[in-house]
Amino acid sequence: MAILVTGGAGYIGSHTCVELLNAGYDIVVVDNLSNSSAESLLRVTELTGKEFAFYPISLNNRPDMEGIFRNHRIEAVIHLAGLKAVGESVSVPLRYYHNNISGSIVLCEIMQEYGVKKIVFSSSATVYGTSEHVPITENAPLGATNAYGRTKLMIEEIMRDLHVSDSTWSIALLRYFNPIGAHESGRLGEDPNGIPNNLMPYITQVAVGGLKELQVYGDDYATTDGTGVRDYIHVVDLAQGHLKALEKVMETTGVEAYNLGTGRGYSVLEMVQTFERVTGRSVPYKIASRRPGDIGVCYSDPTKAERELGWIAHKGIDEMCLDSWRWQTSNPRGYVVENEMLANI
Ligand code: UD1
């Protein structure tokens, strides 16, 4: 029996694969590599000493997806495949709807056809929209402010309808807060295309000298220093949350949402200062205007995940910054460098 991991070559996917393999699961990975590199999967094998099947296809490729379910005894699915850039989703919404929503529908149809009804879905705190009542619990009002967020919200709703139609489905909707950090080996990490949109990869690229300075988007929020506050969570803690959710869906039926966060918020300037302190590098920044669509404060109440999944985040902000930095300095150009070096041999 195997666990199918969609989007397994990505940032969260690759760390989740390591945790699954280390826990003794057999895995099958599907990833169309549109925003990830197969190099990450080679490194998953390097770190775990374990091989696994990999299919470089899209979820919308129904015949090939069916082939996976025919060729492997899939027991449950961890579904992380999806496009995730907020700004891009506003420019090319149909691409987001086609990829994220149609892909999820094809996946669920095939699961249903093969009697596989256990799924852990990669949702996001973005489904809480502009809600600023913190800490945010799972029953806070939902809403989305952009196409990316709407795809996450719609997929959650599609999965709830699926459970209404057939109560033998078992579904965990994991609402991630702000994943940062990297595997402690420095071999796996976040490899954004082009100039990063998110805070931590931007900070590390400024610190390494690739970008001149950080723009701090707004210093007039109602927070201690006026800059935006978020709940940063180490990607390895997040990956372990998937294993706990998997154990849960294996033993129950139903549909439940869980916040995966630390329950603690840090401002942009606190992140800059912490990063500078633990790495000894300076991060020049300047205050810029607010980024459209941003909210001031967002952090989780993660107690439902602790109570029902037995999961809690262990890694603190220092470790998140150090691990992000180790990944950045050992892989200044992400996964590209090693591929190019291989090509030159
Ligand atoms: C963003 C997305 C969210 C998505 C998440 C994925 C938006 C509006 N939201 O969340 O939907 O699920 O990424 O990880 O894009 N900041 C700066 N300068 C920068 C970058 C960020 O000051 O160059 C600030 C932001 O204003 C915010 C904080 O840093 O206060 C975190 O930003 P970011 O890492 O982009 O995450 P979110 O906006 O929380």
Short mmCIF file of C-alpha atoms and ligand atoms in Angstrom, two decimals:
data_model
loop_
_atom_site.label_atom_id
_atom_site.label_comp_id
_atom_site.label_asym_id
_atom_site.label_seq_id
_atom_site.Cartn_x
_atom_site.Cartn_y
_atom_site.Cartn_z
CA MET A 1 0.00 0.00 0.00
CA ALA A 2 1.28 3.47 -0.83
CA ILE A 3 0.52 7.10 -0.17
CA LEU A 4 0.15 9.23 -3.32
CA VAL A 5 1.74 12.66 -2.85
CA THR A 6 0.64 15.19 -5.49
CA GLY A 7 3.00 18.15 -5.77
CA GLY A 8 5.66 16.08 -4.02
CA ALA A 9 8.58 17.89 -5.71
CA GLY A 10 7.61 21.29 -4.31
CA TYR A 11 8.73 23.10 -1.19
CA ILE A 12 6.21 21.58 1.23
CA GLY A 13 5.88 18.36 -0.80
CA SER A 14 9.57 17.45 -0.73
CA HIS A 15 9.77 17.93 3.04
CA THR A 16 6.58 15.89 3.47
CA CYS A 17 8.06 13.07 1.33
CA VAL A 18 11.11 12.92 3.62
CA GLU A 19 8.93 12.63 6.73
CA LEU A 20 6.71 9.97 5.14
CA LEU A 21 9.68 7.86 4.00
CA ASN A 22 11.41 8.21 7.37
CA ALA A 23 8.20 7.05 9.06
CA GLY A 24 8.22 3.91 6.89
CA TYR A 25 5.48 4.75 4.36
CA ASP A 26 5.76 3.76 0.69
CA ILE A 27 5.08 6.77 -1.48
CA VAL A 28 4.25 7.53 -5.10
CA VAL A 29 4.87 11.09 -6.25
CA VAL A 30 3.11 12.98 -9.03
CA ASP A 31 4.28 16.49 -9.94
CA ASN A 32 4.22 18.26 -13.31
CA LEU A 33 7.37 20.23 -12.37
CA SER A 34 5.74 23.49 -13.50
CA ASN A 35 7.10 25.27 -10.43
CA SER A 36 9.48 22.69 -8.98
CA SER A 37 12.50 20.61 -9.85
CA ALA A 38 13.03 16.85 -10.04
CA GLU A 39 16.35 17.55 -8.31
CA SER A 40 14.41 17.94 -5.06
CA LEU A 41 13.21 14.34 -5.38
CA LEU A 42 16.75 13.07 -5.96
CA ARG A 43 17.66 14.80 -2.73
CA VAL A 44 14.69 13.21 -0.93
CA THR A 45 16.20 9.84 -1.85
CA GLU A 46 19.67 11.04 -0.85
CA LEU A 47 18.39 12.09 2.60
CA THR A 48 16.26 9.03 3.28
CA GLY A 49 18.13 6.31 1.36
CA LYS A 50 14.76 5.29 -0.10
CA GLU A 51 13.55 5.06 -3.70
CA PHE A 52 9.98 5.70 -4.84
CA ALA A 53 7.95 5.97 -8.05
CA PHE A 54 7.70 9.42 -9.63
CA TYR A 55 5.31 10.49 -12.41
CA PRO A 56 6.06 13.90 -14.00
CA ILE A 57 2.46 14.55 -15.08
CA SER A 58 -0.41 16.95 -14.41
CA LEU A 59 -3.48 15.96 -12.43
CA ASN A 60 -5.57 17.00 -15.44
CA ASN A 61 -3.96 14.18 -17.45
CA ARG A 62 -6.71 11.70 -16.62
CA PRO A 63 -5.43 8.63 -18.53
CA ASP A 64 -1.99 8.82 -16.90
CA MET A 65 -3.49 9.56 -13.49
CA GLU A 66 -5.69 6.47 -13.83
CA GLY A 67 -2.60 4.50 -14.75
CA ILE A 68 -1.08 5.42 -11.37
CA PHE A 69 -4.11 4.07 -9.52
CA ARG A 70 -4.04 0.91 -11.68
CA ASN A 71 -0.32 0.31 -11.15
CA HIS A 72 -0.09 1.04 -7.43
CA ARG A 73 -2.23 0.14 -4.45
CA ILE A 74 -2.92 3.70 -3.29
CA GLU A 75 -4.27 3.83 0.23
CA ALA A 76 -4.58 7.60 0.72
CA VAL A 77 -3.60 10.84 -1.00
CA ILE A 78 -1.75 13.90 0.25
CA HIS A 79 -2.79 16.55 -2.26
CA LEU A 80 -0.39 19.47 -2.45
CA ALA A 81 -0.22 20.08 -6.22
CA GLY A 82 -1.32 23.58 -7.15
CA LEU A 83 -0.29 27.01 -8.38
CA LYS A 84 0.23 29.41 -5.49
CA ALA A 85 1.33 32.90 -6.55
CA VAL A 86 -1.28 35.44 -5.49
CA GLY A 87 -0.32 38.18 -7.99
CA GLU A 88 -0.11 35.76 -10.90
CA SER A 89 -3.51 34.32 -10.01
CA VAL A 90 -5.03 37.76 -10.47
CA SER A 91 -3.49 38.09 -13.98
CA VAL A 92 -4.24 34.57 -15.20
CA PRO A 93 -7.22 33.34 -13.16
CA LEU A 94 -8.32 30.72 -15.68
CA ARG A 95 -4.94 29.03 -15.44
CA TYR A 96 -5.40 28.87 -11.66
CA TYR A 97 -8.96 27.57 -11.85
CA HIS A 98 -8.05 25.00 -14.50
CA ASN A 99 -4.94 23.80 -12.76
CA ASN A 100 -6.06 23.86 -9.12
CA ILE A 101 -9.78 23.16 -9.36
CA SER A 102 -10.04 20.93 -12.41
CA GLY A 103 -6.93 19.06 -11.27
CA SER A 104 -8.48 18.42 -7.86
CA ILE A 105 -11.76 17.29 -9.43
CA VAL A 106 -9.99 14.82 -11.72
CA LEU A 107 -8.02 13.51 -8.75
CA CYS A 108 -11.14 13.05 -6.60
CA GLU A 109 -13.07 11.40 -9.45
CA ILE A 110 -10.32 8.86 -9.93
CA MET A 111 -10.03 8.29 -6.20
CA GLN A 112 -13.77 7.63 -6.07
CA GLU A 113 -13.54 5.26 -9.04
CA TYR A 114 -10.81 3.26 -7.29
CA GLY A 115 -12.44 3.37 -3.85
CA VAL A 116 -9.66 5.51 -2.33
CA LYS A 117 -11.50 7.95 -0.07
CA LYS A 118 -8.84 9.30 2.25
CA ILE A 119 -7.26 12.63 1.46
CA VAL A 120 -5.20 15.31 3.17
CA PHE A 121 -5.56 18.60 1.32
CA SER A 122 -3.12 21.49 1.30
CA SER A 123 -5.31 24.48 2.05
CA SER A 124 -4.14 27.83 3.38
CA ALA A 125 -4.86 30.51 5.96
CA THR A 126 -5.73 32.58 2.90
CA VAL A 127 -9.25 31.06 3.20
CA TYR A 128 -9.82 33.35 6.19
CA GLY A 129 -9.74 36.32 3.79
CA THR A 130 -9.47 39.65 5.55
CA SER A 131 -10.50 38.37 8.98
CA GLU A 132 -8.36 40.05 11.63
CA HIS A 133 -9.85 38.53 14.76
CA VAL A 134 -6.81 36.81 16.20
CA PRO A 135 -5.98 34.15 17.05
CA ILE A 136 -7.90 32.66 14.13
CA THR A 137 -9.86 29.50 14.86
CA GLU A 138 -11.13 27.07 12.23
CA ASN A 139 -14.71 28.33 12.58
CA ALA A 140 -13.81 31.94 11.71
CA PRO A 141 -15.71 33.33 8.71
CA LEU A 142 -14.23 32.30 5.36
CA GLY A 143 -13.61 34.46 2.31
CA ALA A 144 -11.09 35.02 -0.43
CA THR A 145 -9.63 38.17 -1.90
CA ASN A 146 -7.95 36.78 -5.02
CA ALA A 147 -8.21 33.90 -7.49
CA TYR A 148 -5.56 31.81 -5.73
CA GLY A 149 -7.40 32.07 -2.41
CA ARG A 150 -10.69 31.30 -4.11
CA THR A 151 -9.28 28.07 -5.57
CA LYS A 152 -8.31 26.91 -2.06
CA LEU A 153 -11.71 27.84 -0.68
CA MET A 154 -13.58 26.21 -3.58
CA ILE A 155 -11.60 22.99 -3.27
CA GLU A 156 -12.41 22.88 0.45
CA GLU A 157 -16.08 23.26 -0.45
CA ILE A 158 -15.93 20.66 -3.22
CA MET A 159 -14.44 18.22 -0.72
CA ARG A 160 -17.15 19.01 1.84
CA ASP A 161 -19.80 18.29 -0.83
CA LEU A 162 -18.06 15.04 -1.66
CA HIS A 163 -18.37 14.01 1.96
CA VAL A 164 -22.04 15.02 2.03
CA SER A 165 -22.63 12.75 -0.98
CA ASP A 166 -20.71 9.82 0.53
CA SER A 167 -19.96 9.82 4.24
CA THR A 168 -17.27 7.16 3.90
CA TRP A 169 -14.85 9.84 2.66
CA SER A 170 -12.26 10.97 5.17
CA ILE A 171 -10.83 14.42 4.50
CA ALA A 172 -8.41 16.70 6.36
CA LEU A 173 -8.18 20.31 5.16
CA LEU A 174 -4.87 21.72 6.39
CA ARG A 175 -4.81 25.50 6.60
CA TYR A 176 -1.18 26.50 6.59
CA PHE A 177 -0.08 29.80 8.02
CA ASN A 178 3.31 31.09 6.73
CA PRO A 179 5.72 28.24 6.00
CA ILE A 180 9.42 29.17 6.09
CA GLY A 181 12.66 27.40 6.99
CA ALA A 182 14.21 24.43 5.26
CA HIS A 183 15.47 20.92 5.93
CA GLU A 184 18.28 21.07 8.49
CA SER A 185 20.66 19.38 6.02
CA GLY A 186 20.51 22.41 3.74
CA ARG A 187 19.60 20.06 0.86
CA LEU A 188 15.86 20.91 0.59
CA GLY A 189 14.27 24.34 0.69
CA GLU A 190 12.11 26.88 -1.06
CA ASP A 191 13.14 27.66 -4.63
CA PRO A 192 10.89 30.47 -5.89
CA ASN A 193 10.86 31.39 -9.59
CA GLY A 194 12.36 34.83 -10.21
CA ILE A 195 12.07 37.57 -7.60
CA PRO A 196 10.34 36.17 -4.50
CA ASN A 197 6.97 37.54 -3.36
CA ASN A 198 7.14 36.13 0.16
CA LEU A 199 9.06 37.66 3.01
CA MET A 200 11.61 35.01 4.02
CA PRO A 201 12.98 34.14 0.57
CA TYR A 202 13.23 37.89 -0.08
CA ILE A 203 15.18 38.42 3.17
CA THR A 204 17.61 35.58 2.40
CA GLN A 205 18.21 36.88 -1.13
CA VAL A 206 18.94 40.38 0.20
CA ALA A 207 21.29 38.92 2.83
CA VAL A 208 23.17 36.89 0.20
CA GLY A 209 23.54 40.02 -1.95
CA GLY A 210 21.29 38.97 -4.85
CA LEU A 211 18.75 41.72 -4.11
CA LYS A 212 19.58 45.23 -2.91
CA GLU A 213 17.13 45.82 -0.09
CA LEU A 214 13.90 44.61 1.40
CA GLN A 215 10.79 46.73 0.94
CA VAL A 216 8.80 46.61 4.16
CA TYR A 217 5.19 46.87 3.04
CA GLY A 218 3.68 49.35 5.48
CA ASP A 219 4.63 50.58 8.95
CA ASP A 220 1.24 51.99 9.89
CA TYR A 221 -0.63 48.83 10.86
CA ALA A 222 -2.03 48.54 14.38
CA THR A 223 0.86 46.35 15.55
CA THR A 224 3.70 46.97 18.03
CA ASP A 225 6.07 48.42 15.42
CA GLY A 226 3.48 49.14 12.71
CA THR A 227 4.62 46.34 10.36
CA GLY A 228 2.54 43.29 9.40
CA VAL A 229 2.37 40.37 11.81
CA ARG A 230 2.26 36.73 10.63
CA ASP A 231 2.42 33.24 12.08
CA TYR A 232 5.60 31.74 10.59
CA ILE A 233 5.89 27.97 10.82
CA HIS A 234 8.90 25.75 10.10
CA VAL A 235 8.31 23.66 6.97
CA VAL A 236 9.46 20.48 8.77
CA ASP A 237 6.85 21.02 11.51
CA LEU A 238 4.33 21.54 8.73
CA ALA A 239 5.43 18.33 6.99
CA GLN A 240 4.98 16.44 10.26
CA GLY A 241 1.46 17.88 10.50
CA HIS A 242 0.66 16.04 7.26
CA LEU A 243 1.68 12.73 8.83
CA LYS A 244 -0.53 13.36 11.83
CA ALA A 245 -3.44 14.29 9.54
CA LEU A 246 -2.78 11.18 7.48
CA GLU A 247 -2.98 8.99 10.59
CA LYS A 248 -6.26 10.68 11.43
CA VAL A 249 -7.89 10.19 8.02
CA MET A 250 -6.78 6.55 8.01
CA GLU A 251 -8.71 5.80 11.18
CA THR A 252 -11.86 7.91 10.75
CA THR A 253 -14.34 9.27 8.26
CA GLY A 254 -15.54 12.86 8.03
CA VAL A 255 -14.22 16.22 6.92
CA GLU A 256 -12.28 18.51 9.25
CA ALA A 257 -10.22 21.66 8.84
CA TYR A 258 -7.08 22.21 10.92
CA ASN A 259 -4.91 25.28 11.36
CA LEU A 260 -1.21 24.49 11.12
CA GLY A 261 0.63 27.36 12.75
CA THR A 262 2.56 28.11 15.91
CA GLY A 263 -0.07 30.40 17.45
CA ARG A 264 2.48 33.21 17.70
CA GLY A 265 2.87 36.23 15.45
CA TYR A 266 6.03 38.10 14.46
CA SER A 267 6.21 41.45 12.71
CA VAL A 268 8.25 42.06 9.56
CA LEU A 269 10.82 44.05 11.55
CA GLU A 270 11.04 41.34 14.22
CA MET A 271 11.76 38.87 11.43
CA VAL A 272 14.49 41.10 10.01
CA GLN A 273 16.07 41.59 13.45
CA THR A 274 15.90 37.89 14.32
CA PHE A 275 17.41 36.95 10.97
CA GLU A 276 20.24 39.45 11.44
CA ARG A 277 20.94 38.25 14.98
CA VAL A 278 21.09 34.53 14.24
CA THR A 279 22.97 34.75 10.93
CA GLY A 280 25.21 37.74 11.61
CA ARG A 281 24.25 39.20 8.20
CA SER A 282 22.66 42.55 7.65
CA VAL A 283 19.38 42.99 5.80
CA PRO A 284 19.06 46.53 4.48
CA TYR A 285 15.44 47.59 4.20
CA LYS A 286 13.28 50.57 3.49
CA ILE A 287 9.71 51.28 4.47
CA ALA A 288 7.37 51.20 1.48
CA SER A 289 3.62 51.61 1.17
CA ARG A 290 1.22 48.83 2.13
CA ARG A 291 0.91 45.95 -0.37
CA PRO A 292 -2.63 45.84 -1.80
CA GLY A 293 -4.61 42.95 -0.34
CA ASP A 294 -2.42 42.61 2.78
CA ILE A 295 -3.89 42.58 6.26
CA GLY A 296 -2.17 43.80 9.42
CA VAL A 297 -2.28 40.78 11.68
CA CYS A 298 -2.78 37.08 11.06
CA TYR A 299 -1.93 34.26 13.44
CA SER A 300 -3.49 30.96 14.27
CA ASP A 301 -5.13 29.25 17.15
CA PRO A 302 -3.57 25.81 16.54
CA THR A 303 -5.22 24.05 19.50
CA LYS A 304 -7.63 21.98 17.38
CA ALA A 305 -4.68 20.30 15.63
CA GLU A 306 -3.07 19.63 18.99
CA ARG A 307 -6.27 18.24 20.49
CA GLU A 308 -7.43 16.14 17.54
CA LEU A 309 -4.23 15.28 15.69
CA GLY A 310 -1.73 15.32 18.54
CA TRP A 311 0.34 17.80 16.51
CA ILE A 312 2.19 20.86 17.71
CA ALA A 313 4.90 23.01 16.10
CA HIS A 314 8.25 22.55 17.89
CA LYS A 315 10.71 24.73 15.99
CA GLY A 316 11.13 28.36 16.96
CA ILE A 317 11.83 31.45 14.95
CA ASP A 318 15.64 31.30 15.39
CA GLU A 319 15.76 27.82 13.89
CA MET A 320 13.45 28.89 11.04
CA CYS A 321 15.79 31.77 10.15
CA LEU A 322 18.95 29.68 10.47
CA ASP A 323 17.60 26.84 8.34
CA SER A 324 16.37 29.25 5.65
CA TRP A 325 19.83 30.81 5.61
CA ARG A 326 21.65 27.46 5.43
CA TRP A 327 19.51 26.49 2.44
CA GLN A 328 20.12 29.86 0.73
CA THR A 329 23.90 29.82 1.21
CA SER A 330 24.34 26.19 0.18
CA ASN A 331 22.07 26.65 -2.87
CA PRO A 332 22.48 30.27 -3.94
CA ARG A 333 20.57 29.61 -7.15
CA GLY A 334 18.17 27.05 -5.75
CA TYR A 335 18.18 23.65 -7.42
CA VAL A 336 19.53 25.03 -10.71
CA VAL A 337 23.23 25.06 -9.92
CA GLU A 338 23.66 21.38 -9.39
CA ASN A 339 21.65 20.55 -12.50
CA GLU A 340 23.88 22.83 -14.55
CA MET A 341 26.97 21.33 -13.02
CA LEU A 342 25.71 17.88 -13.93
CA ALA A 343 24.99 19.05 -17.48
CA ASN A 344 28.57 20.30 -17.78
CA ILE A 345 30.19 17.03 -16.74
C1 UD1 B 1 1.10 35.31 1.15
C2 UD1 B 1 -0.20 35.33 0.40
C3 UD1 B 1 -1.05 34.18 0.87
C4 UD1 B 1 -0.31 32.87 0.67
C5 UD1 B 1 1.03 32.95 1.37
C6 UD1 B 1 1.86 31.73 0.99
C7 UD1 B 1 -0.60 37.65 -0.24
C8 UD1 B 1 -1.45 38.87 -0.02
N1 UD1 B 1 -0.87 36.62 0.55
O1 UD1 B 1 0.81 35.50 2.53
O2 UD1 B 1 -2.27 34.16 0.17
O3 UD1 B 1 -1.06 31.80 1.19
O4 UD1 B 1 1.76 34.09 0.96
O5 UD1 B 1 3.00 31.66 1.76
O6 UD1 B 1 0.27 37.64 -1.10
N2 UD1 B 1 6.39 41.58 3.30
C9 UD1 B 1 7.19 42.69 3.20
N3 UD1 B 1 8.07 42.74 2.14
C10 UD1 B 1 8.18 41.74 1.22
C11 UD1 B 1 7.33 40.61 1.33
C12 UD1 B 1 6.44 40.56 2.40
O7 UD1 B 1 7.15 43.60 4.01
O8 UD1 B 1 8.98 41.84 0.28
C13 UD1 B 1 5.46 41.49 4.46
C14 UD1 B 1 3.99 41.40 4.08
O9 UD1 B 1 3.42 42.67 3.94
C15 UD1 B 1 3.43 40.59 5.27
C16 UD1 B 1 4.60 39.68 5.67
O10 UD1 B 1 5.78 40.31 5.15
O11 UD1 B 1 3.15 41.45 6.35
C17 UD1 B 1 4.50 38.27 5.11
O12 UD1 B 1 4.29 38.35 3.70
P1 UD1 B 1 4.32 37.04 2.78
O13 UD1 B 1 5.52 36.21 3.09
O14 UD1 B 1 4.15 37.48 1.34
O15 UD1 B 1 3.06 36.20 3.26
P2 UD1 B 1 1.51 36.63 3.35
O16 UD1 B 1 1.24 37.92 2.69
O17 UD1 B 1 1.10 36.48 4.77
#
